[in-house]
Coordinates of C-alpha atoms and ligand atoms in Angstrom, one line a residue:
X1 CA -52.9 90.6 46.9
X2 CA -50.3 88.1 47.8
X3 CA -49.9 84.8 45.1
X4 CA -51.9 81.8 45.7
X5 CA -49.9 78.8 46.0
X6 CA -51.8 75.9 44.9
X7 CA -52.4 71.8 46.3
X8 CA -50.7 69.8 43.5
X9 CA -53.1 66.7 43.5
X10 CA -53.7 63.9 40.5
X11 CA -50.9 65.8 38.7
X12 CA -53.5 68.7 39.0
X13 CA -53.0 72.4 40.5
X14 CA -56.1 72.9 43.1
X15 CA -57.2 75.5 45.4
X16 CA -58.1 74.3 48.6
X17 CA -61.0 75.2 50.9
X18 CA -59.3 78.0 52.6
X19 CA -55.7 79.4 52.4
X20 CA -53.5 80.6 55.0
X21 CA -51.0 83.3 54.8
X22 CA -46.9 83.0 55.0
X23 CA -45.2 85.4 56.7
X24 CA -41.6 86.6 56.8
X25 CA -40.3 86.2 60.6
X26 CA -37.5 88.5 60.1
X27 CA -40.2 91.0 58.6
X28 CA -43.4 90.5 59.4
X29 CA -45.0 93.3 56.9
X30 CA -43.6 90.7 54.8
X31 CA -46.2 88.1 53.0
X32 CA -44.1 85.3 51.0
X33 CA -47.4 84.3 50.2
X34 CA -51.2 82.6 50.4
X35 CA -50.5 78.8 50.6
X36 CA -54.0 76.4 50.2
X37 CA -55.4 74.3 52.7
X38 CA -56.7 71.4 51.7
X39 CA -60.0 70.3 54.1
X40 CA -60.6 66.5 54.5
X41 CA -62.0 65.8 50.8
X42 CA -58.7 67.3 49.4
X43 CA -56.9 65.1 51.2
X44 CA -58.6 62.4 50.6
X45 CA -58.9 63.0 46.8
X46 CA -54.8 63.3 46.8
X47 CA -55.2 59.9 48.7
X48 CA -57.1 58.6 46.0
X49 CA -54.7 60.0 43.2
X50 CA -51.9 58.1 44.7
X51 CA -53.5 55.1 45.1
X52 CA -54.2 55.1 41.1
X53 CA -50.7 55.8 40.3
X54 CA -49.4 53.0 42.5
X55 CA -49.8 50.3 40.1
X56 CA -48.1 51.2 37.4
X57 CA -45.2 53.5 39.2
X58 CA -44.4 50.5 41.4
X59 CA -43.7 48.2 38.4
X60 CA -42.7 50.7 35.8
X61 CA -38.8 51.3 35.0
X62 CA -36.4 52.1 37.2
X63 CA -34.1 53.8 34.5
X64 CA -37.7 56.6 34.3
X65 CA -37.4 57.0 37.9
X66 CA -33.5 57.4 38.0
X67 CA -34.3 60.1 35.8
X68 CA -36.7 61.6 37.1
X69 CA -34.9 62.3 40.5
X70 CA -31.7 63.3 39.2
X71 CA -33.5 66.3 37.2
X72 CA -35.1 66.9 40.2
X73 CA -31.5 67.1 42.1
X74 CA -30.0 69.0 39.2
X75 CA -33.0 71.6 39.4
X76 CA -33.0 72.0 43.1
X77 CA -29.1 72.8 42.7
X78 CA -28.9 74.8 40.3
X79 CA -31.5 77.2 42.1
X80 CA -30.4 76.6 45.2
X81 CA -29.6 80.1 46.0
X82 CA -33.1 81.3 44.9
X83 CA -34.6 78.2 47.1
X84 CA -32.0 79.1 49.9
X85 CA -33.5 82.6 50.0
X86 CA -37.2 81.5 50.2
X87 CA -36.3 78.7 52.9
X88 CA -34.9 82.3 55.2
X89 CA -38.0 84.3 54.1
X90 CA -40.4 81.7 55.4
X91 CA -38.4 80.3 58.2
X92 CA -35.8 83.0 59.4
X93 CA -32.4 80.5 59.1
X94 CA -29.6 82.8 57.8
X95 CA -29.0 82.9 53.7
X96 CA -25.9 80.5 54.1
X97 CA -27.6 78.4 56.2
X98 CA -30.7 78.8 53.8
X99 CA -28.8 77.9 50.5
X100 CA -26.9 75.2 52.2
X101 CA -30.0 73.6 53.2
X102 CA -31.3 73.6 49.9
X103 CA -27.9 72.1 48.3
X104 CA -28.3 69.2 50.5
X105 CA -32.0 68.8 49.5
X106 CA -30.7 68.8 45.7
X107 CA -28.0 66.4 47.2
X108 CA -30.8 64.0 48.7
X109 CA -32.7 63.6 45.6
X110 CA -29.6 63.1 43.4
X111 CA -28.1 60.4 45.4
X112 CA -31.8 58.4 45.7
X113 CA -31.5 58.7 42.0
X114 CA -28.8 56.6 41.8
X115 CA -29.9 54.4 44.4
X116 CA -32.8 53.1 42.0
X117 CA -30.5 52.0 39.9
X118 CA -28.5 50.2 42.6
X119 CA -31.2 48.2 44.2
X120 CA -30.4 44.6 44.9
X121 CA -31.9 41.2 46.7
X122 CA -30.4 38.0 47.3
X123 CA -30.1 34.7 46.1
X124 CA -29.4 32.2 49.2
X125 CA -29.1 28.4 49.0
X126 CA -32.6 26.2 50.0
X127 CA -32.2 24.6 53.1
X128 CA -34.2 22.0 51.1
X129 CA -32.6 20.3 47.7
X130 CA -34.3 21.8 44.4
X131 CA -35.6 24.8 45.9
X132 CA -34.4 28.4 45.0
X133 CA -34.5 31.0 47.5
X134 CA -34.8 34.7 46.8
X135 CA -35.3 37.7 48.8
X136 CA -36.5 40.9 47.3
X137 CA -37.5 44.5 48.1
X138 CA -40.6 46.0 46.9
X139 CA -42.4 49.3 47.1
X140 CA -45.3 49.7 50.0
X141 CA -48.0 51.6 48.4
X142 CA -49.1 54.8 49.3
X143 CA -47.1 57.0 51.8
X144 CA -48.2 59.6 53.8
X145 CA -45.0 62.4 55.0
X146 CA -45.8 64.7 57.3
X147 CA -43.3 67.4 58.0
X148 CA -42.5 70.3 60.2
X149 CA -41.3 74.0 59.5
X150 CA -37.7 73.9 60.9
X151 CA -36.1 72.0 57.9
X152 CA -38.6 72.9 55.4
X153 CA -36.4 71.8 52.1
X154 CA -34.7 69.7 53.4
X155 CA -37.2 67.1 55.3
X156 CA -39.7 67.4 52.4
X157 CA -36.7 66.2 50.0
X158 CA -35.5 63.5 52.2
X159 CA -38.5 61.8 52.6
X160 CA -40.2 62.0 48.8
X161 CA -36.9 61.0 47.3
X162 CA -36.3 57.6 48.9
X163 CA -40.7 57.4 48.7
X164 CA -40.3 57.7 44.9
X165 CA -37.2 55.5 44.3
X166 CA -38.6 52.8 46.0
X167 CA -41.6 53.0 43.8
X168 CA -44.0 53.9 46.1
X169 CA -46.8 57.1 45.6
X170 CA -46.7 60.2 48.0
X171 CA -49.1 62.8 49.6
X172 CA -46.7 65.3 51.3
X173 CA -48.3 67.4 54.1
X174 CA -45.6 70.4 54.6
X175 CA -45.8 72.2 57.9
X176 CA -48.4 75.0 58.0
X177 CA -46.0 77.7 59.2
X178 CA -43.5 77.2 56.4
X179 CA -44.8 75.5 53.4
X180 CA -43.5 77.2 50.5
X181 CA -40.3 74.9 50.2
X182 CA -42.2 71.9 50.0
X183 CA -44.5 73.7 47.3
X184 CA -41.2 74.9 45.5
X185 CA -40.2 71.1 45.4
X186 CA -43.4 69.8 44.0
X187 CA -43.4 72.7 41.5
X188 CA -40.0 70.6 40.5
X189 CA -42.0 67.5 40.4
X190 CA -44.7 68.7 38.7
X191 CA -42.6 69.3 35.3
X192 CA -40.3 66.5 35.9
X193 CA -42.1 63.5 33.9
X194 CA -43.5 62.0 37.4
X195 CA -47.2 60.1 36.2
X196 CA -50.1 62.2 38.0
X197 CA -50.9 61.0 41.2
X198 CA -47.7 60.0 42.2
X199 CA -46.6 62.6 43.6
X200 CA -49.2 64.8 45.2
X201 CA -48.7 68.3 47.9
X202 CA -51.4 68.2 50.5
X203 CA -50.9 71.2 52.6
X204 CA -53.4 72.5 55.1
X205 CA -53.8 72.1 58.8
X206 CA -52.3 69.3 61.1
X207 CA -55.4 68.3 62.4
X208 CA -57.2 67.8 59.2
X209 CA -54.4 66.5 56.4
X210 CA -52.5 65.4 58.5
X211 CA -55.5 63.8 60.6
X212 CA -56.8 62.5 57.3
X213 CA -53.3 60.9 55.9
X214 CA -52.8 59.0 59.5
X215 CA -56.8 57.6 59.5
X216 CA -57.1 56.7 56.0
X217 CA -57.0 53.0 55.5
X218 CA -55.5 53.5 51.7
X219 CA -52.0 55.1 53.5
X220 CA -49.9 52.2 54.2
X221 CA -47.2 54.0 55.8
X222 CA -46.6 57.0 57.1
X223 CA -43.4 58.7 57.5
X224 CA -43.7 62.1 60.7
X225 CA -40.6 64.5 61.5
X226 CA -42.2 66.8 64.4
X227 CA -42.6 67.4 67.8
X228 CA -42.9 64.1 70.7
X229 CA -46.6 64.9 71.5
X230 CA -48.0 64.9 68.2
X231 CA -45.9 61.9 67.0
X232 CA -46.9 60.1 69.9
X233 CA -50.5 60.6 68.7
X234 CA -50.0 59.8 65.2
X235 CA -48.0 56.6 66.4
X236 CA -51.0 55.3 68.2
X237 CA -53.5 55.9 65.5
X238 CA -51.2 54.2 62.8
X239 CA -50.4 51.1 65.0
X240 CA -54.2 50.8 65.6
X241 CA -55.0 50.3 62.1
X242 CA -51.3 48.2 61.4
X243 CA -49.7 50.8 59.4
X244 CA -46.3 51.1 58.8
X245 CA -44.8 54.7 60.9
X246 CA -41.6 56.0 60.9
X247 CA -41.2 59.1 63.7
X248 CA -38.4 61.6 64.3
X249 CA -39.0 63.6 67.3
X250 CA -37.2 66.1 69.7
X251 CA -34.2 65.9 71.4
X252 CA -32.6 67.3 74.2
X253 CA -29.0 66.5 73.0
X254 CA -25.6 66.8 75.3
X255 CA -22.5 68.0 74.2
X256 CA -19.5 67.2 77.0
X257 CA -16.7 69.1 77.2
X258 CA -13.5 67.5 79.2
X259 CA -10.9 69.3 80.6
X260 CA -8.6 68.2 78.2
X261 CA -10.4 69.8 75.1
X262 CA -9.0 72.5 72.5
X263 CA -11.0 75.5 74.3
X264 CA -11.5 77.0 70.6
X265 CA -12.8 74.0 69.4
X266 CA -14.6 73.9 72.4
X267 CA -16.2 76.7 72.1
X268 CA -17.1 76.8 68.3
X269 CA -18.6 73.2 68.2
X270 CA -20.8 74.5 70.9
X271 CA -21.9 77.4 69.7
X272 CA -22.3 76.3 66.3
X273 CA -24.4 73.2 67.6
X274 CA -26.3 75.6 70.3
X275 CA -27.0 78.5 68.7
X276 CA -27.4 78.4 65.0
X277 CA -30.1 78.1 63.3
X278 CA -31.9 79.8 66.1
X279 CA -31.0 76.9 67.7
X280 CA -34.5 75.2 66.6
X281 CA -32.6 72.2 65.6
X282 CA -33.9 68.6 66.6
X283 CA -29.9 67.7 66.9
X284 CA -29.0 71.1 68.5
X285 CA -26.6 71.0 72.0
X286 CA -28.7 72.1 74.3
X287 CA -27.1 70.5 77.1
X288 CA -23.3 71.6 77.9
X289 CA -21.7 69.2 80.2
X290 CA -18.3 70.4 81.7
X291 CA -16.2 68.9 83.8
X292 CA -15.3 70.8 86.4
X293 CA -11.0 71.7 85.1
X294 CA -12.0 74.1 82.1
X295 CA -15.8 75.0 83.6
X296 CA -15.3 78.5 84.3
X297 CA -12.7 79.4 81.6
X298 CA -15.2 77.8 78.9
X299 CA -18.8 79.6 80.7
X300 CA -16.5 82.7 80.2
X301 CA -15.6 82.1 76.3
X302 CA -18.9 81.1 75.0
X303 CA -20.7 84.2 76.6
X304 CA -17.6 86.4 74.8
X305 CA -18.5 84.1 71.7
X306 CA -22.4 85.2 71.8
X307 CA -21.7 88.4 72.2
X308 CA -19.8 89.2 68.8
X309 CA -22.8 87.2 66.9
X310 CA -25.2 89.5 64.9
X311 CA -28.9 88.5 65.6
X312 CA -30.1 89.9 62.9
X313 CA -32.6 89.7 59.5
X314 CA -31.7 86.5 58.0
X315 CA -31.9 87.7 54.6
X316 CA -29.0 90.3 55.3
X317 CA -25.4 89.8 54.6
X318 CA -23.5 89.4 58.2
X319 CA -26.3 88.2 60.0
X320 CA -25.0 85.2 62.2
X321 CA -28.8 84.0 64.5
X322 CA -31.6 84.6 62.7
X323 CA -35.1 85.3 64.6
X324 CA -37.2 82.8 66.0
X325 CA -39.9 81.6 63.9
X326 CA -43.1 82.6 65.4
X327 CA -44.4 84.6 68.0
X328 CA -45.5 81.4 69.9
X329 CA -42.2 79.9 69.5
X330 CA -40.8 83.4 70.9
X331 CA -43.3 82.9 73.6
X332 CA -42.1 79.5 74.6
X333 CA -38.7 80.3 74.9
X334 CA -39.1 83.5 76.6
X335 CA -41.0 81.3 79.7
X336 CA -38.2 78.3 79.5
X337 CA -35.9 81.8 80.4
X338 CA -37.9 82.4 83.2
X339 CA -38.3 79.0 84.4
X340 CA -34.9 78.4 84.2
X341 CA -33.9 81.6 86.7
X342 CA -36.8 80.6 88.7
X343 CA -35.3 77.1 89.3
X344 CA -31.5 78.5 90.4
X345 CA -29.6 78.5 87.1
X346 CA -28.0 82.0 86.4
X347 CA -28.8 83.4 83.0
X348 CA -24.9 84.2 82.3
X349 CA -25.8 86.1 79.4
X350 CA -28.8 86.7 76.3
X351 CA -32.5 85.8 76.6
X352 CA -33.3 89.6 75.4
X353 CA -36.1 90.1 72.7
X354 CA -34.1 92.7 70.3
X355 CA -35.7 95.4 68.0
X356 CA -34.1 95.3 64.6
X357 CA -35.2 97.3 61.6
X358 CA -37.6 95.1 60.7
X359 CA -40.7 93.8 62.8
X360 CA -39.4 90.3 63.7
X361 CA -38.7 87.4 66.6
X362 CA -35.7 88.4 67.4
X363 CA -34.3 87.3 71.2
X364 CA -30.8 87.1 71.7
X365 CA -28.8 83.8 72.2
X366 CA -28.9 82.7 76.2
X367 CA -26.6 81.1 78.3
X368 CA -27.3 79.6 81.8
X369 CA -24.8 78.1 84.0
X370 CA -24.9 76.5 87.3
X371 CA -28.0 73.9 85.9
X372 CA -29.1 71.1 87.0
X373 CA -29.7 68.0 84.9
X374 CA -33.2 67.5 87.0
X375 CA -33.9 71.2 86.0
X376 CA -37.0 71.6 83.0
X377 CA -34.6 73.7 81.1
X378 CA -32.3 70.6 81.0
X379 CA -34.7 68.1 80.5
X380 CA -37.6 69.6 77.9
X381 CA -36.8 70.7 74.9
X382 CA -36.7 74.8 74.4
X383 CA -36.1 74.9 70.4
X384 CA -34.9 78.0 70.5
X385 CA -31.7 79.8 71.1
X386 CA -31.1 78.8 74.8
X387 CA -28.7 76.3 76.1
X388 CA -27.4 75.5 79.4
X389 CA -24.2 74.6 81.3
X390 CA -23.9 71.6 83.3
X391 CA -21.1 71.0 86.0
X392 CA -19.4 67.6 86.0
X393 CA -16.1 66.3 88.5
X394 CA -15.4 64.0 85.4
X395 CA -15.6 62.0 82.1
X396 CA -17.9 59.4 84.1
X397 CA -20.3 61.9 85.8
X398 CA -20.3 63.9 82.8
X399 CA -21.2 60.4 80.6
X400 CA -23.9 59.5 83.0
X401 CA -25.2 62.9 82.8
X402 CA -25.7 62.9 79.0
X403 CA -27.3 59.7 78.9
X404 CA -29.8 60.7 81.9
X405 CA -32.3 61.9 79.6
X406 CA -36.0 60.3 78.1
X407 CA -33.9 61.8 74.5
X408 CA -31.3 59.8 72.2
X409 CA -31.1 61.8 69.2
X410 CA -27.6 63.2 68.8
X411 CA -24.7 63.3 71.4
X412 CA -21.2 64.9 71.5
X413 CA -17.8 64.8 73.3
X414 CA -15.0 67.6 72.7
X415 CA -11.9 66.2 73.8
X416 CA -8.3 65.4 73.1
X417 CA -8.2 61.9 74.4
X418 CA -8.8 58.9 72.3
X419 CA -9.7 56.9 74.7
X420 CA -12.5 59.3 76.1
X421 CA -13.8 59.8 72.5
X422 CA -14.1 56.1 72.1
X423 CA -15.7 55.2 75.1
X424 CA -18.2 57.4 74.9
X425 CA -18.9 56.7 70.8
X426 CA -19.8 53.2 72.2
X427 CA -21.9 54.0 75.5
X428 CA -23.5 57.8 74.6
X429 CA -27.2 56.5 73.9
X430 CA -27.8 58.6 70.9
X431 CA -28.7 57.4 67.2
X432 CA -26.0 59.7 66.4
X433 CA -22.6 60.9 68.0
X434 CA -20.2 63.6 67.5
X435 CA -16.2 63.9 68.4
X436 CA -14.9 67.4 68.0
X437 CA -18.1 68.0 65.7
X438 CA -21.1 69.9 66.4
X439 CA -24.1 67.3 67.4
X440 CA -26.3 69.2 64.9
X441 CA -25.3 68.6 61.1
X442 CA -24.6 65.7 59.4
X443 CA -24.2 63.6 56.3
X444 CA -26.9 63.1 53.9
X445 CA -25.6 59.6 52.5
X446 CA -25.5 57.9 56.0
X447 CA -28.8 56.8 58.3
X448 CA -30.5 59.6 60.8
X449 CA -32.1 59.1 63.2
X450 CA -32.2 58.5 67.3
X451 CA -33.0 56.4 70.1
X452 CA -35.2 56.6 73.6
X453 CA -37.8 59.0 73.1
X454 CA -36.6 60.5 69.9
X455 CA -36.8 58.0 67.4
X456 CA -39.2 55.5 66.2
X457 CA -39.2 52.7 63.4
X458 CA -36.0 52.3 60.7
X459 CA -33.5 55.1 60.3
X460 CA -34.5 57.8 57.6
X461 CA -31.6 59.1 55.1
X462 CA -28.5 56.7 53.2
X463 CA -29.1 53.5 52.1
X464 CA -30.3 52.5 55.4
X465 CA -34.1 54.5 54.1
X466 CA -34.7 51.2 52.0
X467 CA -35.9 49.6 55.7
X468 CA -38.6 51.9 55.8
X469 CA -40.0 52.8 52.6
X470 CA -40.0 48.9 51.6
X471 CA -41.2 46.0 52.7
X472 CA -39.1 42.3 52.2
X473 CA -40.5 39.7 50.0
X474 CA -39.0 35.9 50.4
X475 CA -40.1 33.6 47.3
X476 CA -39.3 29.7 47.0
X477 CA -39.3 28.1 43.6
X478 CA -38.7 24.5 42.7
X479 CA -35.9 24.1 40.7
Ligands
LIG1 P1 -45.4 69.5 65.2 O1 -45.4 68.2 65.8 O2 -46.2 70.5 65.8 O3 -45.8 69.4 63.6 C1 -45.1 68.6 62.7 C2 -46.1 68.3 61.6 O4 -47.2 67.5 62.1 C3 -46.7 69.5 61.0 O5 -46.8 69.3 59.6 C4 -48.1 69.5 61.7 O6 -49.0 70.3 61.0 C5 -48.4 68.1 61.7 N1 -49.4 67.7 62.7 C6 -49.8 68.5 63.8 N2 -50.8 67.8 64.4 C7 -51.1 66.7 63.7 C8 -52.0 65.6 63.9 N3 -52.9 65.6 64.9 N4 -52.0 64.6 63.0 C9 -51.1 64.6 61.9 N5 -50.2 65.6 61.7 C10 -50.2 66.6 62.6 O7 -43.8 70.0 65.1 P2 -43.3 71.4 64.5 O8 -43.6 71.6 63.1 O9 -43.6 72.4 65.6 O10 -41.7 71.0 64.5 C11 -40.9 71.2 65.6 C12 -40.6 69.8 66.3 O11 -40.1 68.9 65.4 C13 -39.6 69.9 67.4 O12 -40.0 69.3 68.5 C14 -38.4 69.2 66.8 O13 -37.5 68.6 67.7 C15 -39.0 68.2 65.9 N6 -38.0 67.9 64.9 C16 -37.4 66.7 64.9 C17 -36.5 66.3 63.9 C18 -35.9 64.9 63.9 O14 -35.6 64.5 62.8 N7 -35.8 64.3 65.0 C19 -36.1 67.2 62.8 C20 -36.8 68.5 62.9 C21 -37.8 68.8 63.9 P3 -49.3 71.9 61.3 O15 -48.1 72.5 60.7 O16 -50.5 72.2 60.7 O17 -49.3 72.0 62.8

């Protein structure tokens, strides 16, 4: 019998109505566990919990809730290897990229700890004589985070820190496919001093927690990280009853390469930003635009790249590409592959599901070239390990080709010329860009977040979270 991994609700350890089961991608005879699902009365009870706890944890003191986030940080690092090992089990990202993930979480929480503390409003001049203006920030109420599998420690921690500093109360619903981080973080919570209710774990199905957390009248805001089409949905809902929403969505994210680039940085920034992390990155390249002087010699590089990477079980040492996450996930790339040769693009090398010693999703990394930027493998997002090459005559095609997109999330340019590099940080219409960088990882200090049909609402992440998880209060008094 695999462990039962209980809802944490009203500072309370519940079963839910049913429980589903957690299974190892790289290893499929592998059960990490039996997580709960909550049904609607769960979730509305956790609801109700965090409701309670508002009052008081909205007003209470700042140097308890300091605290109580940097123990949470200091936990979270110290066991960030052990953390970084479940986060591979459940979602099949390689051990480094496991335990880095899970440093950063213990990162996130450590530097909302300190932004308590650092909290400030302003004191402006009247427009009118004997009149003191002030402007304050103050908590929202009750938040509702909804988050998906492919950064399961790290999107669970970087929406419940800046929730809880701000003073507000949480019910967190962790993706279904991989919610034993998010449990492992509110098993920090649970002994870290937090009030009951204010914190609460929710997890269960989409359609019911989640459904239940967007409907619910007593959720002031709610805070999604997912795909478009379910965002879109919750968006709707939300701005029907005038709550507050915050969405980060897909991407489809171009990386440029100019004729003038370093090929070797060429080549690692876009196989690092492609392919890692199975590629099932929001911020991942999966559109490589080349102009047309270093096109072949770069199609040719990347391909020898992929094919000295180890696709592999992510829990072993060496392993560079993990497996895909789920057998529908496998599914869906496997059809991009042949939608992609169907439309004219020639698969240059990968796109092969690969038998490893363990039962897992394993597909090797794929490379088209000769796409088209009207093509559906350049235009929808895959989430897996495919990317395709683009052919540009030069810096402007390639430009217009990277904005040409319904996405803005993350954008790069790998080039030697300054002038190139800052033209397009100013006109690539992304929330985020790269020079010489891979488009996917970033900073956990400074805002995330995109544009277009990626983004929607205030930035998430650096100080720049405070927009979202408070609301501005001006107050006038008569001097
Ligand atoms: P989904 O949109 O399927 O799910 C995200 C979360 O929403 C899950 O917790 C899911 O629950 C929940 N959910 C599903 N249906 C509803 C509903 N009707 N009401 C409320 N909640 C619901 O995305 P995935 O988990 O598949 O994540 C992959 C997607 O996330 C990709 O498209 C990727 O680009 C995007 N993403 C974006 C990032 C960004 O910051 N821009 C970062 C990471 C991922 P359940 O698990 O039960 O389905």
């Amino acid at each position: 019998m695999a462990e039962l991994f209980r809802n944490f609700i009203a500072g309370e350890w519940v079963a839910g109505a049913t429980a589903s089961v957690n299974r190892n991608p790289s290893d499929t005879a592998d059960v990490v566990g039996e997580y709960a699902q909550a049904d609607a009365a769960q979730a509305k009870a956790a609801i109700a919990a965090a409701k309670r706890a508002f009052p008081a944890w909205s007003t209470g003191s700042i140097q308890e809730r300091a605290n109580i986030l940097e123990k949470v940080g200091a936990e979270i690092l110290a066991r960030k290897d052990e953390l970084g090992t479940l986060l591979s089990r459940e979602e099949g990202k390689t051990l480094p990229e496991g335990i880095g993930e899970a440093a950063r979480a213990g990162q996130i929480f450590r530097f909302f700890a300190g932004e308590v503390v650092r909290m400030a409003g302003e004191k402006v001049a009247s427009v009118r004589p004997g009149v003191d203006v002030e402007v304050t920030r103050e908590p929202l109420g009750v938040i509702g985070l909804i988050t998906p599998w492919n950064f399961p420690i790290a999107i669970p921690a970087w929406k419940i820190a800046p929730a809880l500093a701000y003073g507000n109360t949480v019910v967190c619903k962790p993706a279904d496919l991989a919610p034993g981080c998010a449990w492992a973080i509110a098993e920090i919570l649970s002994r870290a001093g937090l009030p009951p209710g204010v914190f609460n774990l929710a997890m269960g199905r989409g359609s019911v927690v989640g459904e239940a957390l967007v409907n619910d009248p007593d959720v002031t805001a709610l805070s999604f990280t997912g795909s478009v089409s379910t965002g879109r949905g919750i968006a709707a809902k939300a701005i029907a009853r005038m709550a507050k929403v915050q969405l980060e969505m897909g991407g489809k994210n171009p990386l440029v390469v100019l004729d003038d680039a370093d090929l070797p940085t060429a080549v690692n920034v876009a196989v690092q930003g492609s392919y890692y992390s199975t590629g099932q990155r929001c911020t991942a390249s999966s559109r490589l635009i080349v102009t047309a002087g270093i096109h072949d010699r770069f199609v040719a590089a990347v391909a020898d790249k992929l094919s000295t990477l180890r696709v592999d079980n992510a829990l072993l040492t060496g392993t560079d590409i993990g497996p895909v996450v789920d057998a529908s996930q496998l599914d869906i790339d496997l059809k991009y592959l042949e939608i992609g040769k169907g439309e004219g693009a020639r698969l240059v090398t990968g796109g092969e599901r690969l038998q490893r010693a363990t039962d897992g999703y394993y597909l090797s990394p794929a490379l088209f070239s000769e796409a088209g930027n009207a093509m559906r493998i350049a235009r929808e997002e895959i989430f897996g390990p495919v990317a395709c090459v683009i052919r540009a005559k030069d810096y402007d095609e390639a430009l217009a080709i990277a904005n040409d997109t319904e996405f803005g999330l993350s954008a790069g340019i790998v080039t030697t010329s300054l002038k190139h590099a800052t033209h397009f940080k100013r006109h690539a219409q992304a929330g985020m860009v790269m020079v010489n960088v891979p488009t996917a990882g970033v900073d956990y200090h400074v805002p995330f977040g995109g544009r277009k049909g990626s983004s929607y609402g205030p930035r998430e992440q650096g100080r720049y979270a405070a927009e979202f998880f408070t609301t501005v209060k001006t107050a006038y008094t008569a001097a």
